[in-house]
Coordinates of C-alpha atoms and ligand atoms in Angstrom, one line a residue:
M1295 CA 163.0 241.1 121.6
P1296 CA 160.4 239.0 120.9
S1297 CA 159.8 240.5 124.2
T1298 CA 158.7 237.2 125.4
C1299 CA 162.0 238.1 126.9
H1300 CA 160.1 239.9 129.6
T1301 CA 157.2 237.7 130.2
V1302 CA 157.1 236.4 133.7
S1303 CA 156.9 232.8 132.6
N1304 CA 159.6 233.0 130.1
R1305 CA 162.1 234.8 132.1
G1306 CA 164.9 232.3 132.4
K1307 CA 164.9 231.6 128.8
S1308 CA 164.8 235.2 127.7
M1309 CA 167.8 236.1 129.8
H1310 CA 169.6 233.5 127.8
W1311 CA 168.4 235.1 124.5
L1312 CA 169.3 238.5 125.7
L1313 CA 172.8 237.5 126.4
A1314 CA 173.2 235.6 123.2
T1315 CA 171.9 238.4 121.1
A1316 CA 173.8 241.1 122.9
L1317 CA 177.0 239.2 122.3
C1318 CA 176.4 238.2 118.7
A1319 CA 175.0 241.7 117.7
G1320 CA 178.1 243.3 119.0
S1321 CA 180.4 241.2 116.9
L1322 CA 178.2 241.5 113.8
I1323 CA 178.2 245.3 113.6
G1324 CA 181.4 246.8 112.2
P1325 CA 182.8 248.8 109.3
A1326 CA 183.2 245.7 107.3
T1327 CA 179.5 245.3 107.0
A1328 CA 178.9 248.9 106.0
Q1329 CA 180.4 248.1 102.6
S1330 CA 178.0 245.3 101.9
L1331 CA 175.1 247.5 102.9
S1332 CA 175.6 249.7 99.9
D1333 CA 174.9 246.8 97.6
S1334 CA 171.3 247.4 97.2
Q1335 CA 170.6 243.7 96.7
G1336 CA 171.6 242.5 100.2
G1337 CA 170.9 245.8 101.9
E1338 CA 167.4 245.0 103.1
Q1339 CA 168.3 241.7 104.8
I1340 CA 171.5 243.0 106.3
W1341 CA 169.6 246.0 107.6
Q1342 CA 167.0 243.7 109.1
S1343 CA 169.3 241.3 110.7
K1344 CA 171.7 243.8 112.1
Y1345 CA 169.3 246.4 113.3
F1346 CA 166.0 244.8 114.2
P1347 CA 167.0 241.8 116.2
K1348 CA 169.2 243.9 118.3
H1349 CA 166.8 246.7 118.6
K1350 CA 164.1 244.3 119.5
R1351 CA 166.0 242.3 122.1
M1352 CA 168.1 244.8 123.9
A1353 CA 166.4 245.4 127.2
L1354 CA 168.6 247.5 129.2
P1355 CA 167.7 248.0 132.9
A1356 CA 164.9 250.5 133.3
K1357 CA 165.9 253.9 134.5
R1358 CA 163.6 256.4 136.2
G1359 CA 165.1 259.7 137.3
P1360 CA 163.2 263.0 137.5
P1361 CA 161.5 264.1 134.3
P1362 CA 163.0 266.9 132.3
E1363 CA 161.7 270.4 132.9
D1364 CA 160.5 272.1 129.8
W1365 CA 160.2 271.9 126.0
D1366 CA 163.7 273.3 125.8
G1367 CA 165.6 270.1 126.2
K1368 CA 162.6 267.9 126.6
I1369 CA 160.1 266.1 124.5
P1370 CA 156.3 265.9 125.1
L1371 CA 154.8 262.5 125.4
V1372 CA 151.1 262.5 125.6
I1373 CA 149.0 259.4 126.3
T1374 CA 145.4 259.4 125.3
N1375 CA 142.7 256.8 126.1
R1376 CA 139.9 256.6 123.5
C1377 CA 138.8 253.2 124.6
D1378 CA 135.4 252.8 126.2
D1379 CA 137.1 251.5 129.4
T1380 CA 139.7 252.8 131.7
I1381 CA 143.2 251.9 130.6
W1382 CA 146.4 251.7 132.7
P1383 CA 149.3 252.7 130.4
G1384 CA 152.6 251.1 131.2
I1385 CA 155.9 252.8 130.3
T1386 CA 159.4 251.3 130.4
T1387 CA 162.6 253.1 129.7
Q1388 CA 165.4 251.2 128.0
S1389 CA 167.9 254.1 128.0
G1390 CA 168.0 257.8 128.5
T1391 CA 165.7 259.7 130.9
G1392 CA 162.1 258.6 131.0
P1393 CA 159.0 260.5 132.1
G1394 CA 159.4 259.8 135.8
T1395 CA 156.5 257.3 135.9
G1396 CA 156.1 253.7 134.9
G1397 CA 152.4 253.7 134.7
F1398 CA 149.1 255.1 136.0
E1399 CA 145.3 255.0 135.6
L1400 CA 143.8 256.8 132.6
V1401 CA 140.0 257.0 132.4
A1402 CA 138.2 256.7 129.1
G1403 CA 138.5 259.9 127.1
N1404 CA 141.3 261.4 129.1
S1405 CA 144.8 262.3 128.2
T1406 CA 148.0 262.6 130.3
R1407 CA 150.9 264.8 129.2
L1408 CA 154.4 263.6 130.2
W1409 CA 157.8 264.8 129.2
V1410 CA 160.9 262.7 128.4
A1411 CA 164.5 263.7 127.7
P1412 CA 165.6 263.9 124.0
D1413 CA 167.7 260.8 124.6
W1414 CA 164.8 258.6 125.8
Q1415 CA 164.4 255.2 124.4
G1416 CA 161.5 253.2 125.6
R1417 CA 158.0 251.8 125.1
I1418 CA 154.4 252.3 126.0
W1419 CA 151.6 249.9 126.1
G1420 CA 148.0 249.7 127.5
R1421 CA 147.0 247.4 130.4
T1422 CA 143.4 246.4 130.4
N1423 CA 140.8 245.4 133.0
C1424 CA 143.0 246.0 136.0
T1425 CA 142.1 245.7 139.6
V1426 CA 143.9 248.4 141.5
D1427 CA 144.6 248.4 145.2
G1428 CA 147.0 251.1 146.3
D1429 CA 150.3 250.5 144.5
S1430 CA 149.3 247.1 143.2
C1431 CA 147.6 246.7 139.9
S1432 CA 146.6 243.3 138.6
C1433 CA 145.6 243.3 134.9
Q1434 CA 144.0 241.0 132.4
T1435 CA 146.5 242.1 129.8
G1436 CA 149.8 244.0 129.9
D1437 CA 150.4 243.3 133.6
C1438 CA 153.8 244.3 134.9
L1439 CA 154.4 242.1 138.0
K1440 CA 151.2 243.5 139.5
K1441 CA 152.5 247.0 140.0
L1442 CA 150.7 250.2 139.1
D1443 CA 154.0 252.0 138.4
C1444 CA 155.8 249.5 136.2
D1445 CA 159.5 248.7 136.5
A1446 CA 159.3 245.7 134.3
S1447 CA 157.8 245.4 130.8
G1448 CA 154.3 244.2 130.4
E1449 CA 153.2 240.6 130.0
V1450 CA 152.4 239.4 126.5
P1451 CA 150.4 240.0 124.5
A1452 CA 150.5 243.8 124.3
T1453 CA 150.5 246.3 121.4
L1454 CA 153.6 248.4 121.9
A1455 CA 154.6 251.9 120.9
E1456 CA 158.4 251.9 120.7
F1457 CA 160.6 255.0 120.5
T1458 CA 164.2 255.8 120.1
M1459 CA 164.1 259.6 120.3
E1460 CA 167.7 260.1 119.2
G1461 CA 169.2 257.5 116.9
G1462 CA 170.7 257.0 113.5
L1463 CA 173.2 259.2 111.8
H1464 CA 174.7 261.7 114.3
R1465 CA 171.9 260.7 116.5
G1466 CA 169.8 263.1 114.5
Q1467 CA 166.7 260.9 114.0
T1468 CA 163.8 259.6 115.9
F1469 CA 162.9 255.9 115.2
Y1470 CA 159.5 254.6 116.2
D1471 CA 157.1 251.8 115.5
I1472 CA 154.0 250.1 116.6
S1473 CA 155.1 246.6 117.5
L1474 CA 152.9 243.5 117.5
V1475 CA 156.0 241.2 117.9
D1476 CA 154.7 240.3 121.3
G1477 CA 151.0 240.1 120.3
Y1478 CA 148.1 242.5 120.1
N1479 CA 145.8 243.6 122.9
L1480 CA 144.4 247.1 121.8
P1481 CA 144.2 249.3 118.7
M1482 CA 147.0 251.9 118.9
G1483 CA 147.9 255.1 117.1
I1484 CA 151.0 257.3 117.2
N1485 CA 150.6 261.0 116.4
Y1486 CA 153.4 263.5 115.8
I1487 CA 153.6 266.7 117.9
P1488 CA 155.9 268.9 115.8
A1489 CA 158.6 271.0 117.4
K1490 CA 159.1 274.6 116.1
N1491 CA 162.0 273.4 113.9
T1492 CA 160.2 270.3 112.7
S1493 CA 156.9 271.8 111.6
F1494 CA 157.8 271.1 108.0
I1495 CA 157.2 267.4 108.5
P1496 CA 153.7 266.6 107.2
P1497 CA 151.5 264.6 109.6
N1498 CA 150.6 262.2 106.9
L1499 CA 154.2 260.8 106.9
T1500 CA 154.2 260.4 110.7
N1501 CA 150.9 259.4 112.1
A1502 CA 150.5 255.7 112.2
A1503 CA 147.6 253.6 113.4
C1504 CA 146.9 249.9 113.8
I1505 CA 143.3 248.8 114.3
A1506 CA 142.6 245.1 114.5
T1507 CA 139.6 245.2 116.9
P1508 CA 136.1 244.9 115.3
G1509 CA 133.9 247.9 115.9
W1510 CA 136.8 250.3 115.9
L1511 CA 137.2 250.2 112.1
Y1512 CA 135.6 252.9 109.9
K1513 CA 134.5 252.4 106.4
P1514 CA 137.3 251.4 103.9
N1515 CA 138.9 254.4 102.1
K1516 CA 142.2 254.4 100.4
T1517 CA 143.0 257.7 102.1
G1518 CA 141.6 259.6 105.0
T1519 CA 142.0 262.3 107.5
Y1520 CA 141.5 260.5 110.8
Y1521 CA 144.9 261.1 112.2
S1522 CA 145.7 264.2 110.1
N1523 CA 143.7 266.9 108.4
S1524 CA 142.3 267.7 105.0
T1525 CA 145.6 269.2 103.8
F1526 CA 147.5 266.0 104.5
P1527 CA 145.5 262.9 103.7
I1528 CA 146.9 259.6 105.0
P1529 CA 147.1 256.4 103.0
L1530 CA 145.0 253.7 104.7
E1531 CA 144.6 250.0 104.6
D1532 CA 141.5 249.8 102.4
S1533 CA 140.1 246.3 102.3
E1534 CA 139.3 245.0 105.8
S1535 CA 135.9 245.2 107.5
N1536 CA 134.6 244.8 111.0
E1537 CA 133.6 241.3 109.9
S1538 CA 136.9 240.3 108.4
I1539 CA 139.0 241.4 111.5
K1540 CA 136.9 239.4 113.9
R1541 CA 138.8 236.2 113.2
W1542 CA 142.3 237.3 112.3
C1543 CA 144.0 235.8 115.4
P1544 CA 144.9 232.1 114.8
W1545 CA 142.8 230.1 117.3
P1546 CA 145.8 228.6 119.2
Y1547 CA 147.1 232.1 120.0
L1548 CA 143.9 233.5 121.5
V1549 CA 144.5 234.4 125.2
F1550 CA 140.9 234.0 126.1
P1551 CA 139.4 231.5 123.6
P1552 CA 135.7 231.5 123.8
T1553 CA 134.1 228.4 125.3
K1554 CA 133.4 225.7 122.8
P1555 CA 129.9 224.3 122.9
G1556 CA 129.4 220.6 123.7
D1557 CA 132.3 220.1 126.0
G1558 CA 134.8 221.0 123.4
V1559 CA 133.5 218.3 121.1
Y1560 CA 131.7 219.8 118.1
P1561 CA 131.7 219.4 114.4
Y1562 CA 132.4 222.9 113.1
P1563 CA 135.7 224.8 112.9
D1564 CA 136.8 226.9 115.9
D1565 CA 136.9 229.9 113.7
D1566 CA 133.1 230.1 113.5
I1567 CA 132.8 230.6 117.2
Q1568 CA 131.9 234.2 118.3
R1569 CA 134.8 235.9 119.9
P1570 CA 134.7 238.9 122.3
T1571 CA 135.3 242.4 120.8
F1572 CA 138.6 242.7 122.7
S1573 CA 140.3 239.5 122.1
P1574 CA 144.0 239.7 122.9
C1575 CA 146.2 237.6 120.6
K1576 CA 149.7 236.3 121.3
S1577 CA 152.2 236.4 118.6
A1578 CA 153.5 233.0 117.4
C1579 CA 156.7 233.6 119.3
A1580 CA 154.9 234.6 122.5
A1581 CA 152.6 231.6 122.2
T1582 CA 155.1 228.9 121.4
G1583 CA 158.5 230.3 122.5
R1584 CA 159.9 228.1 119.7
D1585 CA 163.2 229.3 118.1
S1586 CA 161.7 229.1 114.7
D1587 CA 158.8 231.4 115.7
C1588 CA 161.1 233.8 117.5
C1589 CA 163.9 233.9 114.9
V1590 CA 166.6 232.9 117.5
G1591 CA 169.2 230.3 117.6
K1592 CA 169.7 228.7 114.2
W1593 CA 166.6 230.6 113.0
H1594 CA 168.3 233.9 113.6
D1595 CA 168.5 234.6 109.9
P1596 CA 166.1 236.5 107.8
K1597 CA 166.5 234.0 105.0
K1598 CA 165.3 231.2 107.2
C1599 CA 162.9 232.9 109.6
K1600 CA 159.8 233.8 107.6
P1601 CA 156.5 235.3 108.7
G1602 CA 154.0 232.7 109.9
R1603 CA 150.2 232.7 110.1
Y1604 CA 150.1 235.3 112.9
S1605 CA 152.4 237.8 111.1
N1606 CA 150.7 237.4 107.8
S1607 CA 147.2 237.9 109.2
I1608 CA 148.1 240.9 111.3
K1609 CA 150.3 242.5 108.6
A1610 CA 147.3 242.5 106.2
I1611 CA 145.3 244.5 108.8
C1612 CA 148.1 246.7 110.2
P1613 CA 150.6 247.2 107.3
D1614 CA 152.5 249.9 109.2
A1615 CA 153.1 247.7 112.3
Y1616 CA 156.0 245.4 113.1
S1617 CA 154.7 241.8 113.1
F1618 CA 157.7 239.5 113.7
A1619 CA 161.4 239.7 114.5
F1620 CA 162.5 239.9 110.8
D1621 CA 159.6 242.0 109.5
D1622 CA 160.7 244.1 106.5
Q1623 CA 162.0 247.6 106.7
K1624 CA 158.5 249.0 106.1
S1625 CA 157.6 248.7 109.8
T1626 CA 159.8 251.4 111.4
F1627 CA 159.4 255.1 111.0
I1628 CA 162.5 257.3 110.8
I1629 CA 162.2 261.1 110.9
P1630 CA 164.4 264.0 111.9
K1631 CA 164.4 264.3 115.6
G1632 CA 163.1 267.1 117.8
G1633 CA 159.3 266.6 117.9
G1634 CA 157.1 264.9 120.4
W1635 CA 154.5 262.2 120.4
E1636 CA 151.0 261.3 121.4
V1637 CA 150.2 257.6 121.9
V1638 CA 146.5 256.9 121.4
M1639 CA 144.9 253.8 122.9
C1640 CA 141.9 252.7 120.8
P1641 CA 141.8 255.3 118.0
K1642 CA 138.8 254.8 115.8
G1643 CA 139.4 254.9 112.0
R1644 CA 141.5 252.8 109.7
S1645 CA 145.0 251.3 110.0
T1646 CA 147.5 253.4 108.1
N1647 CA 149.6 252.2 105.1
I1648 CA 152.2 255.0 105.1
L1649 CA 155.5 253.1 104.9
H1650 CA 154.5 251.2 101.9
Q1651 CA 152.8 254.0 100.0
L1652 CA 155.1 256.8 100.9
F1653 CA 158.4 255.0 101.3
Q1654 CA 160.1 257.4 98.9
E1655 CA 159.1 260.5 100.8
M1656 CA 160.0 258.9 104.1
D1657 CA 163.4 258.1 102.7
E1658 CA 163.9 261.6 101.4
L1659 CA 163.0 263.0 104.7
N1660 CA 165.4 260.9 106.7
T1661 CA 168.2 261.1 104.2
N1662 CA 168.1 264.8 103.6
G1663 CA 166.4 266.0 106.8
N1664 CA 163.9 267.8 104.6
L1665 CA 161.4 267.4 101.8
S1666 CA 161.6 269.1 98.4
E1667 CA 158.7 271.3 97.2
T1668 CA 158.0 268.6 94.6
S1669 CA 157.6 265.9 97.3
L1670 CA 155.4 268.2 99.4
K1671 CA 153.2 268.8 96.4
R1672 CA 153.1 265.1 95.7
L1673 CA 152.1 264.5 99.3
R1674 CA 149.1 266.7 98.8
D1675 CA 147.9 264.8 95.8
V1676 CA 145.4 262.3 96.8
Q1677 CA 145.8 260.4 93.6
Y1678 CA 149.4 259.9 94.2
I1679 CA 148.8 258.8 97.8
T1680 CA 146.4 256.2 96.7
S1681 CA 148.1 254.9 93.6
D1682 CA 149.2 251.3 93.6
R1683 CA 152.8 251.4 94.7
D1684 CA 153.4 247.7 93.8
A1685 CA 152.7 248.6 90.2
A1686 CA 155.3 251.3 90.0
S1687 CA 158.7 249.8 89.7
G1688 CA 161.8 251.3 91.4
V1689 CA 160.0 252.6 94.4
R1690 CA 162.7 251.4 96.7
P1691 CA 165.8 252.9 95.2
M1692 CA 167.2 254.2 98.4
L1693 CA 167.2 251.1 100.5
S1694 CA 170.9 251.0 100.8
R1695 CA 171.1 254.5 102.2
L1696 CA 168.4 253.6 104.7
G1697 CA 170.5 250.6 105.5
I1698 CA 173.5 252.7 106.4
V1699 CA 171.4 254.9 108.6
A1700 CA 170.2 251.8 110.4
L1701 CA 173.6 250.3 110.6
T1702 CA 174.8 253.5 112.3
L1703 CA 172.0 253.2 114.6
G1704 CA 173.0 249.7 115.3
M1705 CA 176.4 250.9 116.2
W1706 CA 174.9 253.4 118.5
F1707 CA 172.9 250.7 120.2
A1708 CA 176.0 248.7 120.6
M1709 CA 177.8 251.5 122.6
Ligands
NAG348 C1 141.5 263.8 133.3 O1 142.8 264.4 133.2 C2 142.8 265.7 133.8 C3 144.1 266.3 133.4 O2 145.2 265.4 133.4 C4 142.7 265.4 135.3 O3 142.8 266.7 136.0 C5 141.4 264.8 135.6 O4 141.3 264.5 137.0 C6 141.2 263.5 134.8 N1 139.9 263.0 135.0 C7 139.7 261.9 135.6 C8 138.2 261.5 135.7 O5 140.6 261.2 136.1
NAG349 C1 137.2 244.2 130.1 O1 136.4 243.1 130.5 C2 135.0 243.2 130.1 C3 134.3 242.1 130.7 O2 134.9 240.9 130.5 C4 135.0 243.2 128.6 O3 133.7 243.3 128.1 C5 135.8 244.3 128.1 O4 135.9 244.3 126.6 C6 137.2 244.3 128.6 N1 137.9 245.5 128.2 C7 139.1 245.4 127.5 C8 139.6 246.7 127.1 O5 139.6 244.4 127.2
NAG350 C1 132.3 248.9 112.4 O1 131.5 249.0 113.5 C2 131.4 250.3 114.1 C3 130.6 250.2 115.4 O2 129.5 249.4 115.2 C4 130.7 251.2 113.0 O3 130.6 252.5 113.5 C5 131.6 251.2 111.8 O4 130.9 251.9 110.8 C6 131.8 249.7 111.3 N1 132.7 249.8 110.2 C7 132.5 249.3 109.0 C8 133.6 249.3 108.1 O5 131.4 248.8 108.7
NAG351 C1 137.4 258.8 101.4 O1 138.0 259.0 100.1 C2 137.4 260.0 99.3 C3 138.2 260.1 98.0 O2 138.7 258.8 97.7 C4 137.5 261.3 100.0 O3 136.8 262.3 99.2 C5 136.9 261.2 101.4 O4 137.0 262.4 102.1 C6 137.5 260.1 102.1 N1 136.9 260.0 103.4 C7 137.5 260.2 104.6 C8 136.8 260.0 105.8 O5 138.7 260.6 104.6
NAG352 C1 147.1 270.5 108.6 O1 148.2 270.3 109.4 C2 149.3 271.0 108.9 C3 150.5 270.7 109.7 O2 150.2 270.4 111.0 C4 149.0 272.5 109.0 O3 150.1 273.3 108.5 C5 147.8 272.8 108.1 O4 147.4 274.2 108.2 C6 146.6 271.9 108.5 N1 145.5 272.1 107.6 C7 144.3 272.3 108.0 C8 143.3 272.4 106.9 O5 144.0 272.3 109.2
NAG353 C1 165.3 270.7 116.5 O1 165.8 271.3 117.7 C2 166.3 270.3 118.6 C3 166.7 271.1 119.9 O2 167.5 272.1 119.6 C4 167.5 269.6 118.0 O3 168.0 268.7 118.9 C5 167.0 268.9 116.8 O4 168.0 268.3 116.1 C6 166.3 269.9 115.8 N1 165.7 269.1 114.7 C7 165.8 269.5 113.5 C8 165.2 268.6 112.5 O5 166.5 270.5 113.1
NAG354 C1 163.3 272.5 103.6 O1 163.0 272.7 102.2 C2 162.2 273.8 102.0 C3 161.9 273.8 100.5 O2 161.3 272.7 100.1 C4 162.8 275.1 102.4 O3 162.0 276.2 102.2 C5 163.1 275.0 103.9 O4 163.9 276.1 104.3 C6 164.0 273.7 104.2 N1 164.1 273.6 105.6 C7 165.2 273.1 106.2 C8 165.2 273.0 107.7 O5 166.2 272.9 105.5
NAG355 C1 150.4 264.3 102.8 O1 150.2 265.7 102.8 C2 150.8 266.4 101.8 C3 150.6 267.8 102.0 O2 149.3 268.2 102.0 C4 150.1 266.0 100.5 O3 150.8 266.6 99.4 C5 150.3 264.5 100.3 O4 149.6 264.1 99.2 C6 149.8 263.7 101.5 N1 150.2 262.4 101.3 C7 149.4 261.4 101.4 C8 150.0 260.1 101.3 O5 148.3 261.5 101.7

């Protein structure tokens, strides 16, 4: 959704989008398009336009319900705060049974373990600098109509962790992503908690992180063990520095632009002005609401709607995150379902670059439901993990299969 859909200020407009997309997506998805998906040429774009827009914009009414009762038939969802400040996580449920809470206070360094049903679909974000008074909670970012226990999605901008626990072919897969489609407020990581029957999935294929806040970034390294262990090194974004990520947000999209000296009249570029460490950034869509930035209306076409300045700058820092409505397929993680998740606010380390570097292994995992010995061996080979994937041709041979999986998911969403 460019989830501007759910900002308070854009409400009317988003209802309109929502309806429009729900209608058009329903009619777009059908067996006729499955055929064209197997043409590897068009596969990518069809996959994007059928799956993502719908996935992004469908905001079904939030459901609450009691949380499920044990690991048998439930999925752990842990939320951890590694920020220096208290964070107020917000949780919305788009479908299925959620954790029984829409948000709460989480002090720095603490973790909360929740449980969701295996059919849960929803998202989690962090609210910052809130003033709490009983049930009311008024926040600098991520605010949900001033309630501590959110029923509505958070106000933009907010880094989102999005999950569809049970999607894809035979509903056998979990889809998840870190979405910056609505903007960015905090660094975020997603760590896998394997179930007994999914312990074969190596953590270096699953544990994604996006860090675009200066001071939270460790030294560049092509691979690392921050969200994994020494057996399973994770490919990392390896060129940014604390300095370089200070100014990634285009000035007009800053939520709290620093005061300009001299009454706003001064000779040097905005970009030279010191910004606060936590400097929330709206996405182009969230900032302008324009059809061309949100890929709606006549821009609802991946051939026309291209990444702008916001997407390009954040994608360079967070290659595994979803940066705009028609971001490529290397933004969504798909793995066999069953395991649980930890969402970490403010992990320290480096952003991951898993989907680009290990696309082949991810595809094998979600196509076959398993990894061969050969792939597992490859995944332990640091040199393989860090080698330049752009240089190797034919790294995306299985796109069309991925496309079909996504299409099936799309049909599932349409039901
Ligand atoms: C941290 O979390 C634990 C377990 O959830 C809880 O008992 C404790 O009160 C929390 N600490 C603070 C300071 O809130
Ligand atoms: C909360 O506000 C303080 C004071 O403005 C600021 O220093 C801090 O970075 C903010 N925290 C977050 C997480 O935005
Ligand atoms: C970024 O800043 C933090 C905190 O000052 C520091 O620990 C870290 O090493 C710095 N990272 C780089 C890449 O210099
Ligand atoms: C950085 O990379 C080198 C090899 O490229 C590796 O030996 C080292 O452990 C890595 N550092 C971290 C923190 O993972
Ligand atoms: C790393 O994690 C994997 C999977 O969770 C585990 O099997 C392995 O023993 C771990 N290795 C180390 C060195 O802890
Ligand atoms: C693991 O077990 C759960 C619960 O029985 C099941 O739903 C899931 O499909 C299984 N996952 C795999 C990869 O076998
Ligand atoms: C996955 O493949 C490995 C061999 O690579 C095999 O030992 C294992 O039994 C397979 N697991 C499943 C669930 O098929
Ligand atoms: C992931 O871990 C596996 C198993 O240790 C290893 O073979 C592989 O090289 C790792 N992949 C990456 C990208 O680090």
